[in-house]
XYZ file of C-alpha atoms in Angstrom:
564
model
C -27.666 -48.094 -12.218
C -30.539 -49.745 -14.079
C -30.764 -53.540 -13.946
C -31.797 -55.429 -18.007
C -33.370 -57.989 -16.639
C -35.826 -56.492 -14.105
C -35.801 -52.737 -15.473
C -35.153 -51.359 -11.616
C -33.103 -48.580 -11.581
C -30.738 -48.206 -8.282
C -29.443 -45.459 -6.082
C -26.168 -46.428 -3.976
C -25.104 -43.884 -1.606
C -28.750 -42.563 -0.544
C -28.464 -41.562 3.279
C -30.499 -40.293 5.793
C -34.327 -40.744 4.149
C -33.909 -43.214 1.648
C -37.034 -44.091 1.445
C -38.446 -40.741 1.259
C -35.933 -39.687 -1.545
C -36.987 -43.261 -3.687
C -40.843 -41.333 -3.181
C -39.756 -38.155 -4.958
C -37.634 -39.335 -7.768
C -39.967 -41.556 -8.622
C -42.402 -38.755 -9.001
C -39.830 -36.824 -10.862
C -38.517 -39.937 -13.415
C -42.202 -40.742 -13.754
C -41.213 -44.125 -12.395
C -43.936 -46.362 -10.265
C -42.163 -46.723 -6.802
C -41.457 -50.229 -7.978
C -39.416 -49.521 -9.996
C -36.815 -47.287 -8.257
C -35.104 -48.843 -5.095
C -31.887 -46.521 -3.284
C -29.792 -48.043 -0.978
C -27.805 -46.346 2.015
C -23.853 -47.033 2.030
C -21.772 -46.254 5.279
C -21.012 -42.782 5.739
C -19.189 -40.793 8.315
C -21.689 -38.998 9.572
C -25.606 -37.084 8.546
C -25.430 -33.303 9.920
C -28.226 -32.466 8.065
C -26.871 -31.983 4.532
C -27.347 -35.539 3.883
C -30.888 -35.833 4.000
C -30.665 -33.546 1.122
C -32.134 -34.393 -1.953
C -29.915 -32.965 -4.999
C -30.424 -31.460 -8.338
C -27.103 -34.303 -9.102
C -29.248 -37.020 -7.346
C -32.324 -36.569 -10.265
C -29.624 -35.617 -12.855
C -27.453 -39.264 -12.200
C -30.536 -41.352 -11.850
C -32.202 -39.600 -15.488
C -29.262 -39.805 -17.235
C -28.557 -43.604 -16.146
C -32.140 -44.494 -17.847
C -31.595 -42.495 -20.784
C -28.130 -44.297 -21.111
C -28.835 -47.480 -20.075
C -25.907 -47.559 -17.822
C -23.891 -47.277 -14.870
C -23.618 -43.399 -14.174
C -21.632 -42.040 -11.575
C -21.206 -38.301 -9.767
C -18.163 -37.278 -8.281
C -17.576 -34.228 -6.674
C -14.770 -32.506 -5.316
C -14.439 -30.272 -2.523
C -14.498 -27.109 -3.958
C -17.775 -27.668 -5.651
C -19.147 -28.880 -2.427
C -18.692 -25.980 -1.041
C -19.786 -24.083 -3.436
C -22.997 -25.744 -3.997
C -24.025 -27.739 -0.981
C -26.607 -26.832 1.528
C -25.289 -23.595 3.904
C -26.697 -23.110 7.255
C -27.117 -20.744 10.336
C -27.468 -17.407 8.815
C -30.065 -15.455 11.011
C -29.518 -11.893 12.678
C -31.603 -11.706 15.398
C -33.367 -8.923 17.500
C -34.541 -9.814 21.023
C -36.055 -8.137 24.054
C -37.333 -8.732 26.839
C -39.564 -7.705 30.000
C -37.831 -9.291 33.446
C -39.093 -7.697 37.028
C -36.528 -6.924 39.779
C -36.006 -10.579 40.380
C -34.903 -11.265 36.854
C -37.910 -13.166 36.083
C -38.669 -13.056 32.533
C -42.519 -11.624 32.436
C -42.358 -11.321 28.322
C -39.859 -11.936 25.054
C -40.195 -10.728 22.372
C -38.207 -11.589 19.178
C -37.810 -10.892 15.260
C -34.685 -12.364 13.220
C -34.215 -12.268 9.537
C -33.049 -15.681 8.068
C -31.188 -16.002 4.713
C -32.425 -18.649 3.108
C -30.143 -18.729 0.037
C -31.538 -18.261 -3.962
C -33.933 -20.431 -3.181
C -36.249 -23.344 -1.210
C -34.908 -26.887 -1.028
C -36.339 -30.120 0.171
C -36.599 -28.542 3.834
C -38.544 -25.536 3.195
C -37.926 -23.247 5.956
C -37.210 -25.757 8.724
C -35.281 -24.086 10.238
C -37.420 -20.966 10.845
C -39.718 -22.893 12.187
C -37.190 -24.776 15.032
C -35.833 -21.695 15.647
C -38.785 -19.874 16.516
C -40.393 -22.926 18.303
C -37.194 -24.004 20.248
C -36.268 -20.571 21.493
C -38.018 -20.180 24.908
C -35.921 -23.069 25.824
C -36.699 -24.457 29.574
C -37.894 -21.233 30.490
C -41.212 -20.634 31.584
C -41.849 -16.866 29.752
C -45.874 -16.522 30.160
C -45.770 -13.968 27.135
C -43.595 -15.178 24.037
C -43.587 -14.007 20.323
C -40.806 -14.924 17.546
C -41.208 -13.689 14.362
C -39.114 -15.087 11.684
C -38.668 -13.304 7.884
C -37.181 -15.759 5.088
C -34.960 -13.693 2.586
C -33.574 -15.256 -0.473
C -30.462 -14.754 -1.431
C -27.797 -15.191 -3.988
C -26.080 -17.542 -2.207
C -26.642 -21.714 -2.133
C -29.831 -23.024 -0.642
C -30.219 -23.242 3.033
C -30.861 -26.907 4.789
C -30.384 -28.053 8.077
C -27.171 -28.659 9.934
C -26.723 -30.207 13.453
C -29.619 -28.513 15.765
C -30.673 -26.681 13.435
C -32.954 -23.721 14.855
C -31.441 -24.703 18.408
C -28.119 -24.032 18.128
C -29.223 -20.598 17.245
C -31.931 -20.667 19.170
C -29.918 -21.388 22.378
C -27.494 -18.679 21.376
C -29.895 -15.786 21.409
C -31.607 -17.397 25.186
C -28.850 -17.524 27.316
C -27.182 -14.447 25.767
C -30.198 -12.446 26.835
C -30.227 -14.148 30.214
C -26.742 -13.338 30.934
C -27.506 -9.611 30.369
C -30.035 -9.857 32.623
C -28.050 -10.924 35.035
C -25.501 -8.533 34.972
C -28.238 -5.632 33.948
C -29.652 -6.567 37.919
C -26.546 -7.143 39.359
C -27.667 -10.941 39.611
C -25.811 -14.036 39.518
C -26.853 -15.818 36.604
C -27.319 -19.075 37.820
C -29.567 -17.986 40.263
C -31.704 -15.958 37.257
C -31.478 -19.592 35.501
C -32.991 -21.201 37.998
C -35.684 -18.404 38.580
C -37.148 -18.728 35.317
C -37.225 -23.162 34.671
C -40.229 -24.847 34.278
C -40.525 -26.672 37.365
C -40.455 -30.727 37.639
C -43.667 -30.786 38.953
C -44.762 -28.668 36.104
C -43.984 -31.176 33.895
C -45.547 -32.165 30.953
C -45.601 -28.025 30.215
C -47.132 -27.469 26.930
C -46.498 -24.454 24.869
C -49.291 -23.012 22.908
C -47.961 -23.487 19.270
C -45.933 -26.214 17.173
C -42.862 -27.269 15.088
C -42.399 -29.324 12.601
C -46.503 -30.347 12.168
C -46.150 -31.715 16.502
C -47.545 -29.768 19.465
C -44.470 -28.691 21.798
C -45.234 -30.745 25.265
C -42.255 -30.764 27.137
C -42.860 -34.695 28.638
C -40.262 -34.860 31.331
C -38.269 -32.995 32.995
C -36.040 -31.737 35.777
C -33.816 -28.661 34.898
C -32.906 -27.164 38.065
C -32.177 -30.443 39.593
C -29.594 -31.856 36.474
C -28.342 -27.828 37.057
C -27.199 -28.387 40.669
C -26.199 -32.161 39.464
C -23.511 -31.107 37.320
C -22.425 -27.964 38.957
C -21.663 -30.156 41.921
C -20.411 -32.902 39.370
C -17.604 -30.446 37.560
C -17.051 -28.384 40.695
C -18.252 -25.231 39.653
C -16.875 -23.497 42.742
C -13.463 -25.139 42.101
C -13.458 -23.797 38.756
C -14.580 -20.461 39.285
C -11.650 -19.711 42.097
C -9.214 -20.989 39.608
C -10.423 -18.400 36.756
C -9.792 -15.863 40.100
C -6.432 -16.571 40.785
C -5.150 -16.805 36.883
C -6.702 -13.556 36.179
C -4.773 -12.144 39.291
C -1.577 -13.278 37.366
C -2.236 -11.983 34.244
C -4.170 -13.926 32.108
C -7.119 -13.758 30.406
C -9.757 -16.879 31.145
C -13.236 -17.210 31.398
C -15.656 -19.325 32.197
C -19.521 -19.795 30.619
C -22.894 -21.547 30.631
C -25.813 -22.556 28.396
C -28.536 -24.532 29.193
C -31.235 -25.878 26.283
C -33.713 -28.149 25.462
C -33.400 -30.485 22.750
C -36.501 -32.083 20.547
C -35.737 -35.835 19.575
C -37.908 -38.822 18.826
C -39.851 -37.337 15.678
C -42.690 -39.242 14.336
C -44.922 -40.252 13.028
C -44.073 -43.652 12.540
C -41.565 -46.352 12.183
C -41.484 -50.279 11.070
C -39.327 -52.844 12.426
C -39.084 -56.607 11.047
C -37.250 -59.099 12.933
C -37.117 -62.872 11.593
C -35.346 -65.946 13.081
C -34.147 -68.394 10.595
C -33.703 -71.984 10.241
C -30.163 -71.242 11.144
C -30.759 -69.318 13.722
C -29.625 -66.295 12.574
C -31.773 -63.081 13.698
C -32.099 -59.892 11.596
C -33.840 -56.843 12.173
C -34.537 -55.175 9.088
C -35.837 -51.410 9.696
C -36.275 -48.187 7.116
C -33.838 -46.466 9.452
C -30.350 -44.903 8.284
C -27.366 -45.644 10.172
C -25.101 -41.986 9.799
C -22.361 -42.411 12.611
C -24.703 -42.926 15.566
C -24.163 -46.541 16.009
C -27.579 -48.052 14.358
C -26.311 -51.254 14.578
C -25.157 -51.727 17.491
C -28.067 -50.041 19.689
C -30.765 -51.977 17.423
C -29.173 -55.319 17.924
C -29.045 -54.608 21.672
C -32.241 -54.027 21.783
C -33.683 -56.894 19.974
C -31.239 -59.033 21.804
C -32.565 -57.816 25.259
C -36.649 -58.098 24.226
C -35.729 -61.441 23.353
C -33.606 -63.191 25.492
C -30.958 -64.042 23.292
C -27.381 -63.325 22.828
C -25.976 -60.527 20.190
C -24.034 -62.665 18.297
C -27.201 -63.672 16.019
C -28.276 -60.680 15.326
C -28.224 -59.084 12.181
C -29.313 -55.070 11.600
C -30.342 -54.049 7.942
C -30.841 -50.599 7.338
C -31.355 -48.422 4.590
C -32.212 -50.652 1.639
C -35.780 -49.159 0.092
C -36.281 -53.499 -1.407
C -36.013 -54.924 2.430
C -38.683 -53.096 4.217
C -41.835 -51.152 1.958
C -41.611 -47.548 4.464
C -39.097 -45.783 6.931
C -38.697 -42.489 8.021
C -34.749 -42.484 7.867
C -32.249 -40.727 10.382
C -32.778 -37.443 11.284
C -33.904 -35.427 14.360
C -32.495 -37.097 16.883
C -35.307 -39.921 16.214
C -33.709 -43.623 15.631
C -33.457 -45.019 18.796
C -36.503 -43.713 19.555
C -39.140 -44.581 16.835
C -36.794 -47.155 15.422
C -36.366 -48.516 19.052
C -39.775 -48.764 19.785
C -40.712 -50.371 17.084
C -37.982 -53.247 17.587
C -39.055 -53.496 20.865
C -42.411 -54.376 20.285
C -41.517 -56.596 17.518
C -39.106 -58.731 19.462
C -41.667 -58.677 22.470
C -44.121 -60.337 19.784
C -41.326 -62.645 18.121
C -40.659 -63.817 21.553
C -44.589 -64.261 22.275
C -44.537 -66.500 19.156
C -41.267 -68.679 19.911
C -42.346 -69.569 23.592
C -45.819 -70.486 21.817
C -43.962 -72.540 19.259
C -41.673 -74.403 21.844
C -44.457 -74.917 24.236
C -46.614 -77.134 21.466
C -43.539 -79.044 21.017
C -42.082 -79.154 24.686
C -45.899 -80.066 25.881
C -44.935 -77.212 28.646
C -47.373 -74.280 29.086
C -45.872 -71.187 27.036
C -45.243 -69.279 30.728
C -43.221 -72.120 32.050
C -40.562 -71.054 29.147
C -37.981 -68.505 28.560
C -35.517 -68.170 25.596
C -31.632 -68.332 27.244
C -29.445 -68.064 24.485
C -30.001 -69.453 21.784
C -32.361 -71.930 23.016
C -35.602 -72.264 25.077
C -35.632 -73.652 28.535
C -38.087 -74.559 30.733
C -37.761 -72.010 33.527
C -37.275 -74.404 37.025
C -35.899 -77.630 35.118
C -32.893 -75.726 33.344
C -31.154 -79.152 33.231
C -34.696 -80.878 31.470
C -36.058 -80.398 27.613
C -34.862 -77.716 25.824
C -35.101 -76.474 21.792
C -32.426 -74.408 19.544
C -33.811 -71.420 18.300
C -33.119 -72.664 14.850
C -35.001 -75.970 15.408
C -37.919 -74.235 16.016
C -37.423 -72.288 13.004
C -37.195 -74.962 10.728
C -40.049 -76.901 12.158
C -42.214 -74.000 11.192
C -41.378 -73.431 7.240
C -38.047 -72.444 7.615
C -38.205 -69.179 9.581
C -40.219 -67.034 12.191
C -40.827 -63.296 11.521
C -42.559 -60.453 13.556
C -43.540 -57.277 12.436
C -44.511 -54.249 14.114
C -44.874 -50.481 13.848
C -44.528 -47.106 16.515
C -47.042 -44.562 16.122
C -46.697 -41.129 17.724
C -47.796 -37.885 17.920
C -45.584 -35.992 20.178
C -41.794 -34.876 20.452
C -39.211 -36.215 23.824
C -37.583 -33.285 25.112
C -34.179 -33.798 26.171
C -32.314 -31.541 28.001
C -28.609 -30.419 29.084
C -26.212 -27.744 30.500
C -22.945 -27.041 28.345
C -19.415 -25.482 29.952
C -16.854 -23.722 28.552
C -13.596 -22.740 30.103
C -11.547 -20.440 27.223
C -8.174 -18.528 27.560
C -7.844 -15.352 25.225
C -4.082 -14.702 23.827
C -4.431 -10.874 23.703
C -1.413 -10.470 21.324
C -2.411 -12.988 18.493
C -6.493 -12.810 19.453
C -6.656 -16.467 19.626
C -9.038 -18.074 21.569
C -8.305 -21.706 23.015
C -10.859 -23.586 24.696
C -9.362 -25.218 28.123
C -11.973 -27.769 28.966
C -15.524 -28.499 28.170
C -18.198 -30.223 29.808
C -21.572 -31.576 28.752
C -24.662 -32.541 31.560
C -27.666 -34.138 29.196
C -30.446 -35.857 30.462
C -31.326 -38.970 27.840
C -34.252 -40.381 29.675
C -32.173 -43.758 29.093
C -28.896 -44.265 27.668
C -29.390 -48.080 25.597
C -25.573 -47.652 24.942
C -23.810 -45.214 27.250
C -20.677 -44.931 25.154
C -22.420 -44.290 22.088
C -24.365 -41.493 23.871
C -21.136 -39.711 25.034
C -19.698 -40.438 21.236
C -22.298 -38.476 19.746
C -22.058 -35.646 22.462
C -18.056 -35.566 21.797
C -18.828 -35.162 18.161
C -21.243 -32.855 17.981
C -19.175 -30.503 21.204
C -16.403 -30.653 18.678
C -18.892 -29.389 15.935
C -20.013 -26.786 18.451
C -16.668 -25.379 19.001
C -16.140 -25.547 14.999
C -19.120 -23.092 14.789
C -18.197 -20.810 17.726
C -14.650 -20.363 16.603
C -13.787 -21.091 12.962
C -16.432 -22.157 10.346
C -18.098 -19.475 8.688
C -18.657 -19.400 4.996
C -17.783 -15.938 3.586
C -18.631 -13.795 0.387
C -17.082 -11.154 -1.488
C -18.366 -8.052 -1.859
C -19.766 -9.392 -5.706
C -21.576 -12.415 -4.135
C -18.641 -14.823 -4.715
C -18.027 -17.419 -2.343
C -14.581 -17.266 -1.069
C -14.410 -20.094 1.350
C -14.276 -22.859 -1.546
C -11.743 -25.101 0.021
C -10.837 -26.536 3.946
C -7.833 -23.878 4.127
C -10.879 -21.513 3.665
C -13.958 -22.753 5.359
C -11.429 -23.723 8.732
C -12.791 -26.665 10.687
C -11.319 -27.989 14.286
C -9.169 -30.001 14.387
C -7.743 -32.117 17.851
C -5.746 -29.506 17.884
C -8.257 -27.242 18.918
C -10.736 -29.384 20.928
C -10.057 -30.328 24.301
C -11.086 -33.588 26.334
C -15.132 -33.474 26.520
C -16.208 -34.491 29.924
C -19.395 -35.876 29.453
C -21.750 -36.888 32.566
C -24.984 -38.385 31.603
C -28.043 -38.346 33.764
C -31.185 -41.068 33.667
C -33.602 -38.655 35.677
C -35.919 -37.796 33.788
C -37.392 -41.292 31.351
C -40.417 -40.005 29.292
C -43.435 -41.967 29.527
C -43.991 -41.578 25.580
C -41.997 -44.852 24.211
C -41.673 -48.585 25.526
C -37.961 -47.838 26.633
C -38.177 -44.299 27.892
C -35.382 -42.920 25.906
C -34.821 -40.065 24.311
C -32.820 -38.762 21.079
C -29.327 -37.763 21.839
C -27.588 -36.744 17.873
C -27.814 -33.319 18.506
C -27.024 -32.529 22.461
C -23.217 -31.906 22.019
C -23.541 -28.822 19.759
C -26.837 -26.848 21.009
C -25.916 -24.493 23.619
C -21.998 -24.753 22.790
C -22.192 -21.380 21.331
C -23.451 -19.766 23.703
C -20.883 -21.094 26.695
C -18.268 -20.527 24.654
C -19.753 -16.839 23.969
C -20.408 -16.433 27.522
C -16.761 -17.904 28.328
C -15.254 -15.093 26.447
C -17.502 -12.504 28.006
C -16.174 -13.448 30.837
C -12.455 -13.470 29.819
C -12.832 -9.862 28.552
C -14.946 -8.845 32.091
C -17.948 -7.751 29.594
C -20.871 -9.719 29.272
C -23.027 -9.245 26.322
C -20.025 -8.408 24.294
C -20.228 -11.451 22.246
C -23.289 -10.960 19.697
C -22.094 -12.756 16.480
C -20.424 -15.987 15.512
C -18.098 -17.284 14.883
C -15.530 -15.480 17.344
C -12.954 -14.928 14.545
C -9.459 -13.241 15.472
C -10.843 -10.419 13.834
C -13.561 -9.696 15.785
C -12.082 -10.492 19.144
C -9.319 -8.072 18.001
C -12.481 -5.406 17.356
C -13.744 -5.944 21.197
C -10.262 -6.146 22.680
C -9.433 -2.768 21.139
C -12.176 -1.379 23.281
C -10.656 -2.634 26.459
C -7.768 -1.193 28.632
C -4.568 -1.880 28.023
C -2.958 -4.471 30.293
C -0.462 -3.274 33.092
C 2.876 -4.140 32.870
């Protein structure tokens, strides 16, 4: 929409990078950057296509200044599907060198991605996670991943939900199960042969992804292992799968542990300004997609300050509030977004108890802010000042400004579990019960944590089971509507039983957190794979997903018929 009287134009419904979308259609409109402003609306959720920047995104915004008016895209769901961004189409081939032990001595990869007709605003991202991210928290002293892009006729590919690592962990822990069962090895025990150890820790790989050096910072794999094993009583589990196969049925039970990259930089700004009526607000170029923004940012300020989070205001998104930000994406907000707030409310804070100790006549470290006022420390019942007092004796308002910098990655961590059932006559595959153990350095908001793990293990089980975007034999997409392209339902996901662990903080950021977006869906292909392995009594059987009824049909076919 572009404004008469100031000649801005406007972009509602920008998400994920606004700011770095306003960048490029400027370039595009020939527009200085003054000119163009976007602003992020709520949304259900990022996933990766939403940091997208569309040919209908340049398209609205041109044909609004050529108009002069309001313009507006709508689009319904079968040309969505048809033209959005598609995701996790790579055929890999993997081997690898492992001595009697089952220690992995070598790997040694090559996949073929298909990239669609063409590259997009994320280039070939996902090549790059994928081949970075594979080695997982394995030590593997001799590692090579090739990756070849081939362009296709179908849409574009971008990123979805871990991207590169949800493939990534797929391949891994399918090759380590073979292992295991090639050497007659449990494979746990082969697991635990082959993590980097905690005192190991920060273990630097000898390449990059995404521009950053991989330095694993923290880290303690076998211990958050035995943790949750112990935790969801593996051995419990196990001698239940026993008996119910003894009876008849067919259940399974499987693993996959991963690594996770979060906290991308190289930079975010945070604002945070008390005013005269003492209202706080924190105004950052982060996106809020689903992951609770809001709520995490206001805790944070509220806790570097000393106040209460009733005052506290978050404003996200809006490219004519703050002049840069990096957006949502890569598991990064809390982290750079969170850092930066901290600091900034640590040096809002500095500047209030200054403030109030010029006016209280009481030495700035005599003071602390309780509430919303500021108290001397041992005379609680003596002189005190509202917040918004001290505002107003200054001009009206305080403000605080400060930026993150970094150069390096956290690496979370986690262990996913998958307990499935296999209905031989219809070749359906329910999953029983799933659990997640993730390591988050520091949870800031422990519910929101497991709420983004629930979402993204119901994404996971989406991708194992049911979502897969098929073409005829012409090149024409067929699954152009949601009775098509299937997605879960609560139907088909069970309870998630998340247990969070605070083991490992990294020493990288103020708060020693870590990202935590993408942890529910990484290795939840490859338990679920390794679930059904174990159902059918074949492991390595499972090499493509999703797991439709077709296919399991294809490897039940192969199996003995059941005695009756």
């Amino acid at each position: 929409m572009p404004e008469a009287a100031s000649g801005i134009l406007r972009l509602y419904g920008a998400a994920k990078v606004p700011h770095y979308n306003r960048q490029a259609l400027a370039a595009m409109l020939g527009l200085p950057l003054d000119r163009i402003h976007l602003h992020e609306g709520h949304v259900g959720g990022g996933f990766g296509i939403r940091g997208e920047l569309y040919p209908e995104d340049v398209l609205t915004c041109a044909a609004a200044l050529r108009l002069g008016r309001p313009v507006k895209w709508i689009e319904d769901r079968y040309e969505h599907l048809v033209a959005a961004n598609q995701s996790r189409g790579s055929v890999h081939r993997v081997r690898a060198a492992v001595d009697e032990h089952g220690f992995i001595l070598g790997l040694d990869d090559e996949f073929w991605f298909d990239q669609g007709g063409y590259l997009r605003t994320h280039g070939v991202t996902v090549i790059d996670l994928t081949c970075a991210m594979l080695p997982g928290p394995y030590i593997i002293p001799a590692y090579r991943s090739v990756g070849h892009v081939r362009l296709t006729n179908k849409t574009p590919c971008g990123t979805y939900r871990a991207p590169g690592r949800f493939e990534a962990s797929f391949v891994r822990e399918r090759l380590v199960d073979v292992i295991a069962d090639r050497l007659g090895l449990d494979p746990i025990v082969v697991r635990r042969r082959n993590f980097i150890t905690k005192t190991a820790m920060p273990f630097r790989r000898e390449f990059a992804v995404l521009g950053t050096d991989v330095v694993y910072d923290t880290g303690d794999y076998a211990g958050l292992l035995d943790k949750f094993l112990n935790r969801v009583g593996w051995e419990m589990l196990q001698a239940d799968v026993v008996r119910r196969r003894q009876a008849g049925e067919m259940v399974g039970l499987g693993l996959g542990f991963f690594v996770e990259k979060s906290g991308l930089g190289p930079f975010d700004d945070a604002r945070i300004t008390l005013g005269s009526d003492g209202t706080i607000e924190v105004i950052t170029g982060a996106a809020s997609i689903g992951q609770g923004v809001e709520t995490v940012l206001a805790q944070i300020c509220a806790d570097g300050l000393g106040t209460g989070l009733d005052r506290i205001r978050v404003i996200h998104g809006q490219t004519d509030r703050i002049a840069r930000g990096m957006g949502a994406f890569a598991s990064r907000v809390t982290v750079m977004t969170g850092a930066a707030v901290t600091i900034a409310a640590a040096k809002l804070r500095g500047e209030l108890l200054t403030v109030a100790g010029r006016l209280l006549q009481t030495a700035p470290d005599r003071l602390a802010v309780a509430g919303d006022r500021i108290v001397v420390c041992d005379a609680p019942g003596g002189p005190s000042l509202d917040l918004a007092a001290i505002a107003r004796g200054v001009g009206g308002e305080l403000t605080a400004d400060a930026t993150f910098t970094t150069d390096r990655m956290t690496y979370p961590y986690g262990v996913h579990l998958a307990q499935v059932r296999i209905q031989r006559d219809s070749c359906a595959i329910a999953v029983e019960r799933f659990f997640v153990g993730y390591d988050v350095g520091r949870a800031v908001n422990p519910m929101l944590v497991e709420g983004q793990i629930v979402g993204g293990a119901a994404q996971g089980i989406g991708a194992a089971l049911l979502e897969e975007f098929v073409y005829d034999a012409s090149g024409q997409p067929r699954s152009v509507t949601l009775a098509d392209y299937l997605m879960p339902t609560i139907a088909e996901i069970p309870t998630i039983e998340v247990t969070l662990f605070e083991d490992a903080p990294t020493p990288l950021n103020p708060l020693g957190v870590k990202g935590a977006g993408e942890a529910g869906i990484s290795a939840a292909g490859a338990a679920i794979a390794a679930a059904v392995d174990d159902a059918l009594g074949r492991v390595g059987a499972v090499r493509q997903l999703p797991i439709t009824p077709n296919r399991l049909h294809a490897l039940l076919v192969e199996l003995p018929a059941p005695e009756r």
